XYZ file of C-alpha atoms in Angstrom:
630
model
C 23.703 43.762 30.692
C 24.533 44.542 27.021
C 22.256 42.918 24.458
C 24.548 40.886 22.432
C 23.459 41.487 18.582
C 23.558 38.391 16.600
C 26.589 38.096 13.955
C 25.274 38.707 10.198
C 26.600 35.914 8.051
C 28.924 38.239 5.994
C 30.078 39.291 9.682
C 30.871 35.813 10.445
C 32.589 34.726 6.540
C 34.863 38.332 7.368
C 35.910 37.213 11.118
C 37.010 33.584 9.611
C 39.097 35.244 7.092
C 40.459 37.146 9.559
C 41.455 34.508 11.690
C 42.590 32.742 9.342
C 44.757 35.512 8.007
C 46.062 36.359 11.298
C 47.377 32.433 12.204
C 48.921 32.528 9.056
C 51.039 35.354 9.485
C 51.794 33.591 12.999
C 53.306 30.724 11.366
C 56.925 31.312 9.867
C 57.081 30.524 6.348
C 58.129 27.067 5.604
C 58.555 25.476 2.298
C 58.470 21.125 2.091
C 60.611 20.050 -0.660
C 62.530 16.665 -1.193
C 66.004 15.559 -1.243
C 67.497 12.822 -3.003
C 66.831 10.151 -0.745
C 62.784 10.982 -0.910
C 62.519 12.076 2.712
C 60.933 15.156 3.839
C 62.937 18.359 5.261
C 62.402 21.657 5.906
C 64.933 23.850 4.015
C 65.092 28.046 4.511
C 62.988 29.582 2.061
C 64.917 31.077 -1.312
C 64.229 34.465 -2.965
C 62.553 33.441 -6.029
C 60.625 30.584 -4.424
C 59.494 33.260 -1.636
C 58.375 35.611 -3.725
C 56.186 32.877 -6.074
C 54.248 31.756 -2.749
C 53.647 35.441 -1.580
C 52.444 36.188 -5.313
C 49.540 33.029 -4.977
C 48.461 33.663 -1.861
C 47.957 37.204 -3.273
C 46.153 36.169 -5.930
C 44.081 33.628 -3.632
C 43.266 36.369 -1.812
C 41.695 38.843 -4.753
C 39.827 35.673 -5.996
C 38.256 35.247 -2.629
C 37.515 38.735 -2.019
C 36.128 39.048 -5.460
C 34.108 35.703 -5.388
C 32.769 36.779 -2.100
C 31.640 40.140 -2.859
C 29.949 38.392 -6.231
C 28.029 35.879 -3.848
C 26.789 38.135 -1.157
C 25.256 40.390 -4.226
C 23.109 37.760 -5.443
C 22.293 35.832 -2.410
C 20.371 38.005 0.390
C 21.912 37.509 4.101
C 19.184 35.383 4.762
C 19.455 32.526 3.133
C 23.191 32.691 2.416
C 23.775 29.430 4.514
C 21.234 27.247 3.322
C 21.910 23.768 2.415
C 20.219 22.194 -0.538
C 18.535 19.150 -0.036
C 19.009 15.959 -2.598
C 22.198 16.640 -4.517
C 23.521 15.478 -7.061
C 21.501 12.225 -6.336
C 19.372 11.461 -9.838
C 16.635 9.827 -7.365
C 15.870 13.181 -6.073
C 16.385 15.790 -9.425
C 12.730 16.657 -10.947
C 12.967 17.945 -13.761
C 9.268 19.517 -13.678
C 8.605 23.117 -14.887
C 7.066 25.283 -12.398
C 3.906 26.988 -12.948
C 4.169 30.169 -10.438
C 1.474 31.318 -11.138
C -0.846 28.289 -10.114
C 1.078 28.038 -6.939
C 0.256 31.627 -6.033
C -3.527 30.687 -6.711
C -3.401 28.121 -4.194
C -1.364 30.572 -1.882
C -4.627 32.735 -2.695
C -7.049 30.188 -1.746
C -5.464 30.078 1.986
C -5.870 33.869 2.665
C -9.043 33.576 1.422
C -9.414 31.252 4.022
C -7.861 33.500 6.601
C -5.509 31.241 6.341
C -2.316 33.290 5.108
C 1.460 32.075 5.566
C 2.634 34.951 7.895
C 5.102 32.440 9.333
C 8.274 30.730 7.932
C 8.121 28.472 4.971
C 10.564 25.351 4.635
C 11.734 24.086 1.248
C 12.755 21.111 0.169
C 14.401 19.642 -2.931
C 14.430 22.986 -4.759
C 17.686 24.563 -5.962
C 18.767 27.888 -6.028
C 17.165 28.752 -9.495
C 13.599 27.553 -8.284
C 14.463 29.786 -4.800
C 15.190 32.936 -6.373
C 12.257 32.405 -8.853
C 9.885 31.862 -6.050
C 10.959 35.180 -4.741
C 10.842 36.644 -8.209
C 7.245 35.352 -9.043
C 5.361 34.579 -5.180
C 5.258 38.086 -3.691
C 3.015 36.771 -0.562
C 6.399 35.452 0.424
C 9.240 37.904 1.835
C 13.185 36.461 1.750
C 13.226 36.793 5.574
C 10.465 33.995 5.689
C 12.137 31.238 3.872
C 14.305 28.203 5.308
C 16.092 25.549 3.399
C 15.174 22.055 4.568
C 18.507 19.615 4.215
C 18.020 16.307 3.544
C 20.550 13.496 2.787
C 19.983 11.298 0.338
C 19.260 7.280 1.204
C 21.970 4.848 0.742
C 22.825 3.949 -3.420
C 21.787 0.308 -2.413
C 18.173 0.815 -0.763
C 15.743 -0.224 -3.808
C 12.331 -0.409 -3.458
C 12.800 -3.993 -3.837
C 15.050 -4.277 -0.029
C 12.338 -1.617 0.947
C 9.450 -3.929 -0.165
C 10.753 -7.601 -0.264
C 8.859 -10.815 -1.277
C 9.453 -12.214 2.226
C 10.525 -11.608 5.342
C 11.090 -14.124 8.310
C 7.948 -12.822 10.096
C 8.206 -15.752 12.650
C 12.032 -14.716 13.436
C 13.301 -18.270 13.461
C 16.212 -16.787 11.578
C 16.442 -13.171 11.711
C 14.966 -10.257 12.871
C 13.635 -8.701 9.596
C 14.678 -4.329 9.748
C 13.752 -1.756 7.556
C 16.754 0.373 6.544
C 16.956 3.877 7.972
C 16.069 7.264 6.085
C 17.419 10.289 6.669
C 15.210 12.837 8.139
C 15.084 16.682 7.482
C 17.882 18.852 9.407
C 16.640 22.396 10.104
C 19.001 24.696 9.827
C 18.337 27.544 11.030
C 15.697 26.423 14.343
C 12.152 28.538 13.051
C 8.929 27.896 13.869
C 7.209 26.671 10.208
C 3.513 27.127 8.855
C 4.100 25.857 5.392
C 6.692 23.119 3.911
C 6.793 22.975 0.138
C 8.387 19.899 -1.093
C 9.227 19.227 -5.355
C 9.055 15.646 -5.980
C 10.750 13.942 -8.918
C 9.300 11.442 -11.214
C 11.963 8.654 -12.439
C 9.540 6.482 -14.048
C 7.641 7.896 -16.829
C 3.834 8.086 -15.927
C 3.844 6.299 -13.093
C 6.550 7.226 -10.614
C 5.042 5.889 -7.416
C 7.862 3.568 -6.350
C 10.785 5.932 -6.956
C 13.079 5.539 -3.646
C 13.900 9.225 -3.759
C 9.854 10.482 -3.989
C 9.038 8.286 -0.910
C 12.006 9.427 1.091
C 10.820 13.195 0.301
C 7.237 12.312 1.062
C 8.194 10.777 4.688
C 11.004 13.313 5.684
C 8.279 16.305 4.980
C 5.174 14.095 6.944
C 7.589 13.356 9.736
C 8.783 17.322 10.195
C 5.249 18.194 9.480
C 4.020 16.310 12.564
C 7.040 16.884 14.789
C 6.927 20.312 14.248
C 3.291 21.037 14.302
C 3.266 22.398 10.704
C -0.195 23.380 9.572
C 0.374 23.100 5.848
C 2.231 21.102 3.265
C 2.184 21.766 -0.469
C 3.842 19.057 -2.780
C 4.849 20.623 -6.619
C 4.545 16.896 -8.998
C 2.001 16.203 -11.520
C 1.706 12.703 -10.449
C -0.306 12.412 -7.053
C 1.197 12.423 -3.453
C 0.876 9.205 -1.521
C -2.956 8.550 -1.750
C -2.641 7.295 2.158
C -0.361 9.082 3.607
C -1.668 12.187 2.328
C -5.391 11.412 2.036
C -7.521 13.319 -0.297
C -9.786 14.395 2.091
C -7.123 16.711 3.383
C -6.111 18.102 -0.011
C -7.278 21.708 0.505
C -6.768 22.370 -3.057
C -5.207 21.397 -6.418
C -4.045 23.891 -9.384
C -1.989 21.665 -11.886
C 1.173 20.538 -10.147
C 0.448 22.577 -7.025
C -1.013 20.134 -4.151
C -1.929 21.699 -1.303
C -2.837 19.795 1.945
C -3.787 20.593 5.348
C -3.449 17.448 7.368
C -4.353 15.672 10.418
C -1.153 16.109 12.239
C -2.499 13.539 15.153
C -2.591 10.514 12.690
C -0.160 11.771 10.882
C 2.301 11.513 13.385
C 0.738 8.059 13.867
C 1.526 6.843 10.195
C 5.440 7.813 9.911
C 5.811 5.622 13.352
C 5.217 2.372 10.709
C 7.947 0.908 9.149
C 9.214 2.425 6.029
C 8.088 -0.465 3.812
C 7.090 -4.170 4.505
C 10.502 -4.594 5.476
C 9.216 -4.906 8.965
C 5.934 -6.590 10.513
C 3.309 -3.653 11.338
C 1.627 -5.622 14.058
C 3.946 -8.315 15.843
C 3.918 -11.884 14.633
C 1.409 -13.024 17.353
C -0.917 -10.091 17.945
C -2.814 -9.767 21.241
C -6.324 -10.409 20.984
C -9.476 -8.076 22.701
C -6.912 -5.444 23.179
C -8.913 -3.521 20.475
C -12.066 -1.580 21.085
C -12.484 0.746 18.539
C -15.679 2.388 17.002
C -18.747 -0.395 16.768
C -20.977 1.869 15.027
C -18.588 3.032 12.223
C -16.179 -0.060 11.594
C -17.500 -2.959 9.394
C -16.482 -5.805 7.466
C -17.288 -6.232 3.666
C -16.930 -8.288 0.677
C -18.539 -8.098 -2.318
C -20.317 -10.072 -5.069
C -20.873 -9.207 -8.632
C -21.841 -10.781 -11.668
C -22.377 -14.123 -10.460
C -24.276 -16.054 -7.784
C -21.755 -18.987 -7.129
C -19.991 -17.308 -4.127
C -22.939 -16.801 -2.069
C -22.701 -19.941 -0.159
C -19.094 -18.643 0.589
C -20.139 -15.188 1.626
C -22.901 -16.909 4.088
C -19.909 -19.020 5.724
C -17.843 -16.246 5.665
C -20.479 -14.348 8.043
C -20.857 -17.206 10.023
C -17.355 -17.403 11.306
C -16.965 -13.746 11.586
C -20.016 -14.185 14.337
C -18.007 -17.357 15.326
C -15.381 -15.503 16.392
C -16.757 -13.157 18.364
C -17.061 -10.049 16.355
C -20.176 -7.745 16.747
C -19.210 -5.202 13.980
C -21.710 -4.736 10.948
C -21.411 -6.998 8.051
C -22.042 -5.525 4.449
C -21.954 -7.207 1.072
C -22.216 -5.301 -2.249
C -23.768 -6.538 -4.609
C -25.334 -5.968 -7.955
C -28.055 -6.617 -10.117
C -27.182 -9.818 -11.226
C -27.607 -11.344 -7.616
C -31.280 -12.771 -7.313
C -33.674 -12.012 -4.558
C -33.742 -15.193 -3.971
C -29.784 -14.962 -3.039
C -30.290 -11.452 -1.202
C -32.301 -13.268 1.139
C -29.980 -15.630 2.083
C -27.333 -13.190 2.576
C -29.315 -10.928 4.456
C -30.503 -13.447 6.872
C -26.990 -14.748 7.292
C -26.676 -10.988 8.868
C -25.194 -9.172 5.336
C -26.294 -5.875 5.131
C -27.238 -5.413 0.963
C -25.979 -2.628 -0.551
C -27.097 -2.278 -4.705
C -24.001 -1.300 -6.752
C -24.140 -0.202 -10.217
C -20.892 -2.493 -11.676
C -17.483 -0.742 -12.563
C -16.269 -2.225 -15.481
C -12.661 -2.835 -16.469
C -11.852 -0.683 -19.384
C -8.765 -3.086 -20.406
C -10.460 -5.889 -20.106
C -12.022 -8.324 -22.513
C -15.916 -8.795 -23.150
C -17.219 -11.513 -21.079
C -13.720 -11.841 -19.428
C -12.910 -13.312 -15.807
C -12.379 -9.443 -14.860
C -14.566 -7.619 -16.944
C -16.265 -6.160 -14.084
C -13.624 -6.522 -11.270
C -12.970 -3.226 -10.819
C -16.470 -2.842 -8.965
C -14.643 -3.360 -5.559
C -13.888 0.541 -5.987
C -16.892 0.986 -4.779
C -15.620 -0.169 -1.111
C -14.721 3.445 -0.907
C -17.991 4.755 -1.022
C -18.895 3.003 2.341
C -18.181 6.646 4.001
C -20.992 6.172 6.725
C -17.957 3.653 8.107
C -14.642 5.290 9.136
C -12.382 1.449 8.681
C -13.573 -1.296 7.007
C -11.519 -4.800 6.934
C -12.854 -5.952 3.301
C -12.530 -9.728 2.943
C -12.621 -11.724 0.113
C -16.045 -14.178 -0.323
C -14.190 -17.472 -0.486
C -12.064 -17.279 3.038
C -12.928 -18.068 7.020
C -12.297 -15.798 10.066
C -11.227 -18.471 12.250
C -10.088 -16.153 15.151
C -11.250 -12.571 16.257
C -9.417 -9.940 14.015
C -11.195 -6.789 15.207
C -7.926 -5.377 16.413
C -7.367 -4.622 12.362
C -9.588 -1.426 12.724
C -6.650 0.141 14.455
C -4.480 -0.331 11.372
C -4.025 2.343 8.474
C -4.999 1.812 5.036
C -3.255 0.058 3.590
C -2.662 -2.932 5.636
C -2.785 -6.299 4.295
C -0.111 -9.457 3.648
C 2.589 -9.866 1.267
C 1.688 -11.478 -2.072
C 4.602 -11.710 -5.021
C 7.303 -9.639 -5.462
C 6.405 -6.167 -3.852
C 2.928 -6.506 -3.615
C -0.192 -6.989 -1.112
C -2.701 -9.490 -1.023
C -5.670 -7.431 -1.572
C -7.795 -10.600 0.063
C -7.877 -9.127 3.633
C -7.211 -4.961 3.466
C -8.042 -2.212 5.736
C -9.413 0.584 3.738
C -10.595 4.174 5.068
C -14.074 5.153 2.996
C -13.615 8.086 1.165
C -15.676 9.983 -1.961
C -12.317 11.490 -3.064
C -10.538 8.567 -3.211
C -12.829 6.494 -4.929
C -12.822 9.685 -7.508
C -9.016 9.037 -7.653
C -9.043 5.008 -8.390
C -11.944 5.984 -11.132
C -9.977 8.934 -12.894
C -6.733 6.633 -13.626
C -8.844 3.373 -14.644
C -7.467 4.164 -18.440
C -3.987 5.229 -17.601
C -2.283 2.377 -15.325
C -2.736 -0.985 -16.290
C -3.064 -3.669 -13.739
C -0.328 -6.463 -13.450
C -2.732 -9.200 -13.713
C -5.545 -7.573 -14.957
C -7.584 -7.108 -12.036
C -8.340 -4.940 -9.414
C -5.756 -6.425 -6.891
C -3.247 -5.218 -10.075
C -4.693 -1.654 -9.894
C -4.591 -1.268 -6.347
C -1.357 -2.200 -5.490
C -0.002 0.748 -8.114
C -2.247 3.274 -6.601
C -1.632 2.468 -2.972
C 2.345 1.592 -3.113
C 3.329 2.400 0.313
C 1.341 -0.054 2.215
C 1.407 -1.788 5.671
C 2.649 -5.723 6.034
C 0.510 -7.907 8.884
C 1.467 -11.139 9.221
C 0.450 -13.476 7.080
C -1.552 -15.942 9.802
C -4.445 -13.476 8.840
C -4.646 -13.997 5.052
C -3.079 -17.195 5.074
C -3.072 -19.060 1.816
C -4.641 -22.455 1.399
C -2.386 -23.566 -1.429
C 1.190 -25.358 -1.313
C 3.958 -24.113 -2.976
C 6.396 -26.274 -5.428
C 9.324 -25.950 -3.509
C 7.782 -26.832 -0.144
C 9.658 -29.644 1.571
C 7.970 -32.468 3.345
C 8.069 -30.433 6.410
C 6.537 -26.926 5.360
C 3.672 -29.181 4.208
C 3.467 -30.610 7.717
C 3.619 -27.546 8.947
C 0.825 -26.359 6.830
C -1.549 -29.061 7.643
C -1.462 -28.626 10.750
C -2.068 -24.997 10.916
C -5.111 -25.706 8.989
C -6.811 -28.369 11.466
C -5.084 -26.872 14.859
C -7.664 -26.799 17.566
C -8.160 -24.137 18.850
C -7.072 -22.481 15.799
C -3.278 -20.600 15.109
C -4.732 -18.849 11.920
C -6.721 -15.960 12.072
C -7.558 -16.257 8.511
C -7.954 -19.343 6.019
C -8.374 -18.270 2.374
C -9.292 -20.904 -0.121
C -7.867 -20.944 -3.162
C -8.307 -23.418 -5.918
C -11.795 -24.616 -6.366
C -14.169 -23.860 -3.347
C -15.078 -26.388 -0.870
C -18.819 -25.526 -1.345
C -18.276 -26.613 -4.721
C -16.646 -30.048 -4.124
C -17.839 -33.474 -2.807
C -17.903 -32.400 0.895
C -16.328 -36.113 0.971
C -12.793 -34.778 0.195
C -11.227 -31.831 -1.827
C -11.629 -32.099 -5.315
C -8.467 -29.991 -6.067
C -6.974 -33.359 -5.717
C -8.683 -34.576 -9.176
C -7.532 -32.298 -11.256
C -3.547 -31.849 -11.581
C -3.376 -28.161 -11.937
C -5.225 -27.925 -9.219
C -3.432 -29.628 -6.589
C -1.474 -27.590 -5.360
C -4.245 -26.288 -3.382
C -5.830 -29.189 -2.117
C -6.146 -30.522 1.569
C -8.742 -32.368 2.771
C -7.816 -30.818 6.929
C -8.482 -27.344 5.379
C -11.134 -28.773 3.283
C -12.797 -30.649 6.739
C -12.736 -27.298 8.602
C -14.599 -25.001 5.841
C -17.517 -27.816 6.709
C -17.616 -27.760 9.984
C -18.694 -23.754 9.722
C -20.724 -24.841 7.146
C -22.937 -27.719 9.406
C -22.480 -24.793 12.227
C -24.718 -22.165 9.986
C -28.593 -22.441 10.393
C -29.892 -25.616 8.278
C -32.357 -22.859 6.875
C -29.076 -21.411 4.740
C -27.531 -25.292 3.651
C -29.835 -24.725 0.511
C -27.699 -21.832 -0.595
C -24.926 -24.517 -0.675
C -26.066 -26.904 -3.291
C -24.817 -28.050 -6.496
C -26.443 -27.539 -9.753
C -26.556 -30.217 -11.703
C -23.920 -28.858 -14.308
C -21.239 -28.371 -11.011
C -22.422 -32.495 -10.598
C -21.471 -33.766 -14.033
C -18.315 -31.477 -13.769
C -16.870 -33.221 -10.424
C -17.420 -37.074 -11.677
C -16.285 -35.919 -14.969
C -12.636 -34.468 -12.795
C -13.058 -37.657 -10.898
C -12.676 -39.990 -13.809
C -9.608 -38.244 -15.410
C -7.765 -38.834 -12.219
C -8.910 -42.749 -12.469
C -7.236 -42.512 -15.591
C -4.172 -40.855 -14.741
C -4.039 -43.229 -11.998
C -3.046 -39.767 -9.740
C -1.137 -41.538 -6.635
C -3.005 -39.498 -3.961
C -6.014 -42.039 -4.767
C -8.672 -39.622 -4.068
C -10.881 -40.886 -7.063
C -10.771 -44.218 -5.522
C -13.550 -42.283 -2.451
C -16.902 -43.321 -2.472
C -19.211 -39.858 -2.713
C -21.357 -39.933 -0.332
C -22.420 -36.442 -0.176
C -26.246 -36.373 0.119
C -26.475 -33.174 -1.665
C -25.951 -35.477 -5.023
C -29.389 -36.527 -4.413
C -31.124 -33.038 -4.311
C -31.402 -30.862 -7.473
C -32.377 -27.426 -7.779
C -32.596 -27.064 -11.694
C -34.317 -28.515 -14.417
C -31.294 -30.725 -15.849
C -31.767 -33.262 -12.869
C -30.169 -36.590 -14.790
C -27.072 -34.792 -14.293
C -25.308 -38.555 -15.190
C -26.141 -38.419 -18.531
C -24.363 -35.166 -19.618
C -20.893 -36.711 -19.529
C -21.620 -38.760 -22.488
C -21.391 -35.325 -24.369
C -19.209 -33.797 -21.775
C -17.318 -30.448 -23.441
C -19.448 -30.099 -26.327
C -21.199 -27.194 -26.651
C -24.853 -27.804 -26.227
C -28.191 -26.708 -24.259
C -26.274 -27.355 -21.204
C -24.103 -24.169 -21.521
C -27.640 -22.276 -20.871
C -27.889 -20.511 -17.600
C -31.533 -19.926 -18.373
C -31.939 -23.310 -17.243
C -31.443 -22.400 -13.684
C -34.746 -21.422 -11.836
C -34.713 -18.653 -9.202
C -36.689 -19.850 -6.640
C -38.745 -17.231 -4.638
C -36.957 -15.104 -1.795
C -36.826 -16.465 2.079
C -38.921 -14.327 3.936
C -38.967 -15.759 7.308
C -35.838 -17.495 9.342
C -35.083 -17.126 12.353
C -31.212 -17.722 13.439
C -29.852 -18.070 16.517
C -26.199 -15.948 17.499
């Protein structure tokens, strides 16, 4: 049988014309033209006008022949049919300059490798300039190698906003919340690829990591990268790919705009099956519990405590209903050197594992500020001797067995305001690179609120929603009716428990009368105060060894502080009545400073006097023996 040779694409624009030439001459001529009445006829053709029509299509003709001819000169056979991917479409136009010769060092680095692109590369979001340049200026590459990557552009109304909303109806008493759908990459021309090179654009100056058009490039390359089995990506952008889609761990090499990565196509392909944005739910509304088993050895949970001792007491209930729940994983705190040995004790033998940091401070912060040294939690990502960690904040309760988080990407966590996370509960992947990213940016982005939940949520944009049953707020919000309050309540007392997660906000329960919440006597306050929620942080606390109820009293200060609240409600006359409780909390009666007659400091209440001292606060000596019972 005769080999059939495939057509060349000039072969295929000359039989067209041909074609097309040949049906025309088929056709007799027929000129449309109106009469008076405005219909349509068909009238025989006249001299003049005959010889006008022939004279265009004549010069139609030469045009064509001449504009063809022209194209074919300039554009080699084969790539003469490529389509160019983003348009017109501002979203996807990057106006970034092109160093050639740093991407033909990073093309270097890969034969030096043994690596070398002998296969087909795919571009996308480069135009014709950039294309013939490439040839121009990257001689590892021949013309018969490269393949134009189409991709249409994402609906005019999809903002990051619909992709990242506030809220979604997670419970689907409503609606089912969707993620809109992205175009994905159309090959062309059906070749095997070893590289993809992809130019992302930059619509916000200095930080462009929630441009619509960047993401959509970002995903279309990951998910023809996995599909495809494509070995190597390289990004062209001066700001840095997705920090967790493209880890930097796989980052074989950088040279100025030139980002070169070599990824794990397995979990790759894992990733782009996740919704877009937190459009959607990444784990259904009701997750199914002990389907997880996961790595024991290299999974952990960990919070972390710096610059002050008052959340210790938290971080020892916190362990106690993680072991409450059932979980065997490690536990590790961080902390630093302002944490006692006295309170490293306690920790330890509530089953935290100590790790020493040396604090991170907040360059934008002020001295002595609320988040001077926030930005310490960085140092989460130097836990590499752990593959996932779930890091939870010091002031929450695991109230049901969330293991089954391990098996979620970083970043996974609940919504917060506008298109934000909750950094509270997170899954985060330990890695030496990526804590080198957070640190080289600290004095470029600023932080919404100042603190390190701020910072995160610019680095790590594209994150994962969970629903928010495990980082569920203990607070209630102005515009909640009688019945979301109901609601609320009794998700915090239901027994056995609907929440995986309780998160206290407001002040802290070990820091109240354990008679009622004392969020109630202060009216800024109260919108986080129950006294069910309040009830059920106790009832872990009485479950903990009695050995570790010490690390739960009140200084004397914390004492004067709570009558002092409790008062200005009498006075106010608040109509909840909780100042009208008699305290009976026997820890009133126990004092672990040296300012005892804790009564007689409200007479100067506010002033500042010896009181303000910390150095007034003994340290007593470190438990060394304590035995407790799991």
């Amino acid at each position: 049988m005769e080999t059939r040779q495939p057509y060349s694409n000039e072969d295929i624009y000359k039989r067209r014309f041909q074609r097309s030439k040949s049906e025309d001459d088929q056709k007799p001529l027929q000129v449309i033209s109106h009469d008076k009445t405005g219909n349509c006829k068909n009238k025989p053709s006249q001299p003049l006008l005959l010889a006008f029509v022939m004279l265009s299509t004549l010069i139609f003709i030469t045009y064509s022949l001449t504009y063809h001819n022209h194209h074919y000169k300039n554009i080699p056979r084969a790539i003469s049919n490529w389509k160019w991917g983003g348009g017109t479409d501002q979203r996807y136009v990057s106006h970034l300059e092109i160093k050639w010769d740093e991407i033909s060092s990073v093309l270097d680095k890969l034969s030096a490798k043994n690596q070398k692109i002998n296969g087909n590369i795919g571009f996308l979001n480069f135009n014709e300039t950039e294309i013939s340049d490439w040839k121009t200026h990257i001689t590892q590459t021949n013309e018969n190698q490269m393949v134009i990557l189409h991709l249409d552009p994402v609906d005019k109304n999809v903002t990051w906003d619909s992709l990242y909303p506030e809220w979604i109806d997670e419970e689907q008493e409503e609606e089912v919340p969707s993620c809109p759908n992205l175009p994905k990459v159309e090959l062309v021309q059906r070749k095997r690829l070893d590289l993809i090179v992809v130019k992302l654009p930059c619509e916000t100056e200095g930080n462009c990591s929630r441009d619509v058009g960047r993401l959509h490039l970002q995903l279309a390359a990951a998910g023809l990268a996995a599909s495809s089995r494509v070995n190597h990506l390289l990004f062209v952008t001066d700001f840095f790919p997705i920090p967790n889609l493209f880890p930097c761990k796989e980052l074989v090499v950088r040279r100025g705009n030139a980002w070169l990565y070599e990824p794990n196509l397995k979990v790759l392909g894992e990733k782009i099956q996740l919704s877009v944005g937190s459009c959607e739910l990444a784990l259904p509304f009701k997750p199914r519990d002990g389907d997880y088993i996961g790595n024991v050895r290299r999974e952990a949970y960990v919070t972390i405590l710096h610059s002050a001792h008052v959340y210790v007491c938290g971080a020892i209930a916190a362990a106690q209903s993680i072991r409450m729940s059932g979980s065997n994983r490690d536990l590790v705190i961080l902390v630093d050197e302002t944490i006692s040995d006295y309170h490293r004790s306690g920790l330890e033998l509530a089953g935290w594992k100590i790790r020493t940091i040396k604090r991170i401070r907040n360059p934008k912060a002020e001295k002595n500020a609320y988040n001077e040294w926030n930005y310490s939690k960085f140092r989460l990502w130097q836990l590499t001797d752990y593959e996932k960690i779930i890091f939870i904040d010091a002031d929450l309760l695991i109230l049901r067995n969330i293991d089954f988080l391990f098996g979620m990407p970083e970043i996974s966590a609940t919504g917060n305001n506008g298109t934000l996370f909750n950094s509270g509960v997170m899954v985060i992947e330990p890695s030496n690179c990526t804590f080198k990213l957070l640190m080289d940016h600290i004095n470029e982005i600023t932080s919404y609120n100042g603190g390190d939940q701020g910072y995160l949520n610019e680095i790590f944009t594209w994150w994962h929603r969970i629903p928010k049953t495990l980082n569920f707020l203990k607070n209630f919000w102005i515009g909640d009716d009688e019945e979301t309050k109901e609601k609320k309540t009794r998700l915090f007392g239901a027994d056995p428990p609907e929440l995986y997660v309780l998160h206290y906000l407001g002040l802290k329960p070990w820091l109240c009368f354990r008679d009622y919440d004392c969020n109630w006597n202060s009216d800024i306050f109260q919108e986080f105060a129950s006294d069910v929620a309040h009830e059920r942080w106790w009832k872990v606390h009485d479950a903990m060894p009695t050995e570790l109820h010490q690390f739960c009293l009140l200084e004397s200060k914390q004492k004067a502080q709570l009558e002092w609240d409790r008062r200005e409600a009498q006075k106010a006359i608040f109509k909840d009545g909780h100042w009208k409780v008699k305290v009976r909390d026997p820890r009133l009666k126990k004092c672990i400073d040296n300012l005892c007659s804790w009564k007689s400091m409200l007479k100067h209440w506010g002033e500042t006097n010896w009181t303000d001292d910390r150095g007034f606060n003994p340290t007593p000596p470190m438990i060394t023996k304590l035995k407790i019972d799991r």
